[in-house]
PDB file of C-alpha atoms in Angstrom:
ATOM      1  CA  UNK Q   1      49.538  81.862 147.472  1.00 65.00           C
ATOM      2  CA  UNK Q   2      49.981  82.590 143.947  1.00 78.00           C
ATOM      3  CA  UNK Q   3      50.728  86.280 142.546  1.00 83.00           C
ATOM      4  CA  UNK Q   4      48.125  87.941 140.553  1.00 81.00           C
ATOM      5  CA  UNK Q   5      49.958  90.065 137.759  1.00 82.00           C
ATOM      6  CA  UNK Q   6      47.776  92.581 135.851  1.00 79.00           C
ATOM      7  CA  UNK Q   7      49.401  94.015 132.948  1.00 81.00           C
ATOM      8  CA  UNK Q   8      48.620  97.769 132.404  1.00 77.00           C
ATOM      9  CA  UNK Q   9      49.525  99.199 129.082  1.00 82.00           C
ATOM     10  CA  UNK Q  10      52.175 102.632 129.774  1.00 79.00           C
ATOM     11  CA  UNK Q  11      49.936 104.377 127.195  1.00 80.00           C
ATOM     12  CA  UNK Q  12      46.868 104.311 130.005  1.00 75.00           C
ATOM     13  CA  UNK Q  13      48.695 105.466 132.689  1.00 73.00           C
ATOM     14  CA  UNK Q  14      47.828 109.395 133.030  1.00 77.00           C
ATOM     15  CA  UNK Q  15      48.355 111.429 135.988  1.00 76.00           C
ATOM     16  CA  UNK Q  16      45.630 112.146 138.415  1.00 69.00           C
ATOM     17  CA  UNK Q  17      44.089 115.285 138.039  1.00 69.00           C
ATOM     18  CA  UNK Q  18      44.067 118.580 140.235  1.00 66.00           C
ATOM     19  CA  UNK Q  19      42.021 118.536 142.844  1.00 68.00           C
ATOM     20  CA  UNK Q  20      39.401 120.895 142.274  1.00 73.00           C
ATOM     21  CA  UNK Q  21      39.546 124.192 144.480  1.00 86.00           C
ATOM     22  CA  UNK Q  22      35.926 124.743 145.558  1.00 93.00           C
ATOM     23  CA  UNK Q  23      35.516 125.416 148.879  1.00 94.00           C
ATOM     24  CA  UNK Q  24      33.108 127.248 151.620  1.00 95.00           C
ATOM     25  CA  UNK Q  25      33.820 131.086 151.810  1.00 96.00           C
ATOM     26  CA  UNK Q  26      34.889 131.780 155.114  1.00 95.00           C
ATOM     27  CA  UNK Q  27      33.956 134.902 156.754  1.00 95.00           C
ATOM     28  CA  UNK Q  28      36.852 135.343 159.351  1.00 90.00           C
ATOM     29  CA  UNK Q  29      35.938 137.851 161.207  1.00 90.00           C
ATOM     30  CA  UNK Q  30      32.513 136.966 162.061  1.00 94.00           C
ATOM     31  CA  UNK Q  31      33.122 133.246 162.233  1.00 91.00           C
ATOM     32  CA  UNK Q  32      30.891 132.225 159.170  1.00 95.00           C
ATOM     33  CA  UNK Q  33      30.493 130.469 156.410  1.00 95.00           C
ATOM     34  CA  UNK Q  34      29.060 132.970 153.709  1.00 96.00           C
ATOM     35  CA  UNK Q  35      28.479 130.838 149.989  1.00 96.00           C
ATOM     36  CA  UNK Q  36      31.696 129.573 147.677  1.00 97.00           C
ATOM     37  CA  UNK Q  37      34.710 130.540 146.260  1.00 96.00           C
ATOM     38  CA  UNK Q  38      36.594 128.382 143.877  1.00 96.00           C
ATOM     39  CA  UNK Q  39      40.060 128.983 141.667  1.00 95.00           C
ATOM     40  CA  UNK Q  40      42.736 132.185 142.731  1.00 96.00           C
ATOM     41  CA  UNK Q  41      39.925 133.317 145.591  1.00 96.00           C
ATOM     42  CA  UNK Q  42      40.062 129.464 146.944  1.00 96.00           C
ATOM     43  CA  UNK Q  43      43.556 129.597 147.252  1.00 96.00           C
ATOM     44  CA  UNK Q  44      43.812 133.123 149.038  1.00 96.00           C
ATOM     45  CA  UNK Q  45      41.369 131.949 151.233  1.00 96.00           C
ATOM     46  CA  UNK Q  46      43.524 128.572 152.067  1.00 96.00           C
ATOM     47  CA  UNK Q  47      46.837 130.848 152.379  1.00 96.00           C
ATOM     48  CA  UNK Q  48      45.292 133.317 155.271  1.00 95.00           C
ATOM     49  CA  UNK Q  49      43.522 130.139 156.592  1.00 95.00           C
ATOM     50  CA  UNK Q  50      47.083 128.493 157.162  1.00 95.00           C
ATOM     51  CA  UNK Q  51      48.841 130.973 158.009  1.00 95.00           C
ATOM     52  CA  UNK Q  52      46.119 132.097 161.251  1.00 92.00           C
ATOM     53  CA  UNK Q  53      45.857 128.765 162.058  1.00 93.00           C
ATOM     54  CA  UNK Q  54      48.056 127.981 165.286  1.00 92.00           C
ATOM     55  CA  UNK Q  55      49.573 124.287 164.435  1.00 91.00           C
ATOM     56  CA  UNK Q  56      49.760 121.338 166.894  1.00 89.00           C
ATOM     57  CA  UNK Q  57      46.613 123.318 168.678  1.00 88.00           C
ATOM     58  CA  UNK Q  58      43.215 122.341 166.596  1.00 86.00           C
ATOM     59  CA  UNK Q  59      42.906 118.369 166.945  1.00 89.00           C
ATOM     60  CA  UNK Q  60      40.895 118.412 163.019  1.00 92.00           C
ATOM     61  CA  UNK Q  61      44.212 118.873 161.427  1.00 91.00           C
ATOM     62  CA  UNK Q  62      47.373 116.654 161.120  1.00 91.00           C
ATOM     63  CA  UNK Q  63      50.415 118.569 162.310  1.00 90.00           C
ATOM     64  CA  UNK Q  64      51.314 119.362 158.763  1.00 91.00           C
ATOM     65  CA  UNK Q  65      48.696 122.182 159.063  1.00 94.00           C
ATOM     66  CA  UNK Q  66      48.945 125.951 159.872  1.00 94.00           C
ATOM     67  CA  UNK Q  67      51.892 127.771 161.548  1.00 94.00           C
ATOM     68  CA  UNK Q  68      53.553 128.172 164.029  1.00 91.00           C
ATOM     69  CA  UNK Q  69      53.915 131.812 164.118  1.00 88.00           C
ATOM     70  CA  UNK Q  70      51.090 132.117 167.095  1.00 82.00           C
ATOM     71  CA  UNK Q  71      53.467 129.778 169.337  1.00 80.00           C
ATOM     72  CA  UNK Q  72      57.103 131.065 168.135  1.00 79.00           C
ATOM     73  CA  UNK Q  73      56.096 134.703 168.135  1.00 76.00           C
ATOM     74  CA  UNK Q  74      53.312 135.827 169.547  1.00 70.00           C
ATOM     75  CA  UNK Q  75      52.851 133.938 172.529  1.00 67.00           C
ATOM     76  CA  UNK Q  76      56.718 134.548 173.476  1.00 72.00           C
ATOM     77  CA  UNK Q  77      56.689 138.109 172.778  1.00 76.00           C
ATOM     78  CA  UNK Q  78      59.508 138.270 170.387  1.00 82.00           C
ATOM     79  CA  UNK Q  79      61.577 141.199 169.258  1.00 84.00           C
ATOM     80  CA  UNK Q  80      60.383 142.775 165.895  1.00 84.00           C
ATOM     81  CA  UNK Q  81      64.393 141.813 164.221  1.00 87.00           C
ATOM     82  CA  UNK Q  82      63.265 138.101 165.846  1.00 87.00           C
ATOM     83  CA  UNK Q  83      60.250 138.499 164.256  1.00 86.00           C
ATOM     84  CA  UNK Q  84      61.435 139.866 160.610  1.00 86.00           C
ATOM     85  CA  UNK Q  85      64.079 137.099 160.406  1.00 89.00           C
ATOM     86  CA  UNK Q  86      62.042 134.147 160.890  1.00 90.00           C
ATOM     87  CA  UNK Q  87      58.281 135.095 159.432  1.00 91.00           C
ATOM     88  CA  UNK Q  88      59.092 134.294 156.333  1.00 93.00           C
ATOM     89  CA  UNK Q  89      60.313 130.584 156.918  1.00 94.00           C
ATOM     90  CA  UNK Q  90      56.680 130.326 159.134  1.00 94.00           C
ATOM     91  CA  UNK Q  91      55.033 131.335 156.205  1.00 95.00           C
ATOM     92  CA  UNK Q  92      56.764 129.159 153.513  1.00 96.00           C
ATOM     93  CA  UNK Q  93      56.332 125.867 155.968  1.00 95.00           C
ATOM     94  CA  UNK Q  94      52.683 127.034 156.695  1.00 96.00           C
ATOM     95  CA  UNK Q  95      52.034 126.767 152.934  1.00 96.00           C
ATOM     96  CA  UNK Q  96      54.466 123.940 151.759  1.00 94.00           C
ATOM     97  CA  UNK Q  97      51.712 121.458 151.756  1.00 93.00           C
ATOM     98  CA  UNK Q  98      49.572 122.946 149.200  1.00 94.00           C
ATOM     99  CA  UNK Q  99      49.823 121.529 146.004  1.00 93.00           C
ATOM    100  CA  UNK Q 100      48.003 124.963 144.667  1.00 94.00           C
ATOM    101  CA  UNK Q 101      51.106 126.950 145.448  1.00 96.00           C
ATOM    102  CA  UNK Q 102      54.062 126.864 143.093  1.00 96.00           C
ATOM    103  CA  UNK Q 103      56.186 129.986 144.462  1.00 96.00           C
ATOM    104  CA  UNK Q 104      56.138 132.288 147.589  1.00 96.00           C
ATOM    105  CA  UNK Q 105      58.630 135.256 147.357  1.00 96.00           C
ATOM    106  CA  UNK Q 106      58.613 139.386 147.552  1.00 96.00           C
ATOM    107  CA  UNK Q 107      58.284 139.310 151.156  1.00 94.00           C
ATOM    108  CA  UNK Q 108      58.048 142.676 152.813  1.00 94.00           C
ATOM    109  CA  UNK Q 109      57.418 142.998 156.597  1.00 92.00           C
ATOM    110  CA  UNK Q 110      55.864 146.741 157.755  1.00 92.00           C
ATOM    111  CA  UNK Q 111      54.737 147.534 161.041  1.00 89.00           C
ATOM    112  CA  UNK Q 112      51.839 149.438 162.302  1.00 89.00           C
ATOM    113  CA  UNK Q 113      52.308 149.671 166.108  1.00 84.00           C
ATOM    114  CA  UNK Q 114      52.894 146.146 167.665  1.00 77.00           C
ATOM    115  CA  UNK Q 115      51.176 144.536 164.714  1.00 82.00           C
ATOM    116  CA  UNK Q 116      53.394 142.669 161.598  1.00 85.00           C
ATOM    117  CA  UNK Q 117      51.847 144.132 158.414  1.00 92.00           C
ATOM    118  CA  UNK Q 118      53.163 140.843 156.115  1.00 94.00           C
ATOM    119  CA  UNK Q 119      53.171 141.497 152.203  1.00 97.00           C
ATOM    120  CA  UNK Q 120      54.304 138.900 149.633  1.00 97.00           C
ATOM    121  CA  UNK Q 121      53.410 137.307 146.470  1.00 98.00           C
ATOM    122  CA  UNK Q 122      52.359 133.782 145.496  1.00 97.00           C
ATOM    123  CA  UNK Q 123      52.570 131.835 142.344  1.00 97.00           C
ATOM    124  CA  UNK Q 124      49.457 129.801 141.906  1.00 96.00           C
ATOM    125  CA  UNK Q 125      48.635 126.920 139.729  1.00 95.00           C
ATOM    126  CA  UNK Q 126      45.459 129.711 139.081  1.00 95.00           C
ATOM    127  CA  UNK Q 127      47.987 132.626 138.414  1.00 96.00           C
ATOM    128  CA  UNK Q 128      50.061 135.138 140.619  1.00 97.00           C
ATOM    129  CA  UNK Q 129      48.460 137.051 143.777  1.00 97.00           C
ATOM    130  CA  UNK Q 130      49.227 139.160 146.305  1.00 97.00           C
ATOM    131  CA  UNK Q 131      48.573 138.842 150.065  1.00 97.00           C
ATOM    132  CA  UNK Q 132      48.567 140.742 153.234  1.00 95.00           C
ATOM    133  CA  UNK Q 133      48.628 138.736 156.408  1.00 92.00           C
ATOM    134  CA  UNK Q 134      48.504 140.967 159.913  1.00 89.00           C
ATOM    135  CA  UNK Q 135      49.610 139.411 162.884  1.00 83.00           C
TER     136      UNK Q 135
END
């Protein structure tokens, strides 16, 4: 078989752009889908999305997706010093594979009754935000 050899001038290369953030807005607590969001309100959207989302459990997603905070934590009734040392990791691996998401840090972990009240901050290709997450 003889090689093919294409030559591509370095000048064309260019990187592959962003893929664009657009997506169905999700209304969570009544299980619909209620118009579009798109840019910083995409992202916060895909950040509560992964982190609520049990994974290993929903057969549409590859086990890269969600967390495992429903299995580790919840399920197991953990202690709340169990729970405030290892949230933060579930979170961080829960969001690793969005390309969207630069930084996750300020973490802050409050409790109203049994329920984890979990604040931090997230630098965004779109800019900074904050989120609240209660589990």
């Amino acid at each position: 078989m003889r090689e093919v050899c294409i030559v591509i001038p370095i000048e064309s290369v260019t990187e592959a752009p962003e893929k664009p953030s657009l997506t169905y807005r999700l209304d969570i607590d009544n299980g619909r889908i209620v118009g579009k969001v798109d840019n910083l309100e995409a992202v916060n959207q895909a950040i509560l999305k992964a982190i609520i989302t049990p994974r290993f459990k929903c057969l549409i997603y590859d086990n890269q997706y969600g967390s495992e905070i429903e299995e580790t934590i919840i399920t197991k009734n953990a202690t709340k010093n169990y729970m405030e040392s290892t949230i933060e990791g579930f979170v961080k691996d829960a969001l690793l594979p969005d390309t969207r998401i630069l930084s996750i840090y300020d973490f802050k972990i409050s409790w109203k009754e049994d329920n984890a009240c979990i604040f931090f901050k997230a630098g965004t290709i779109f800019g900074e935000t904050e989120m609240q997450v209660v589990i």
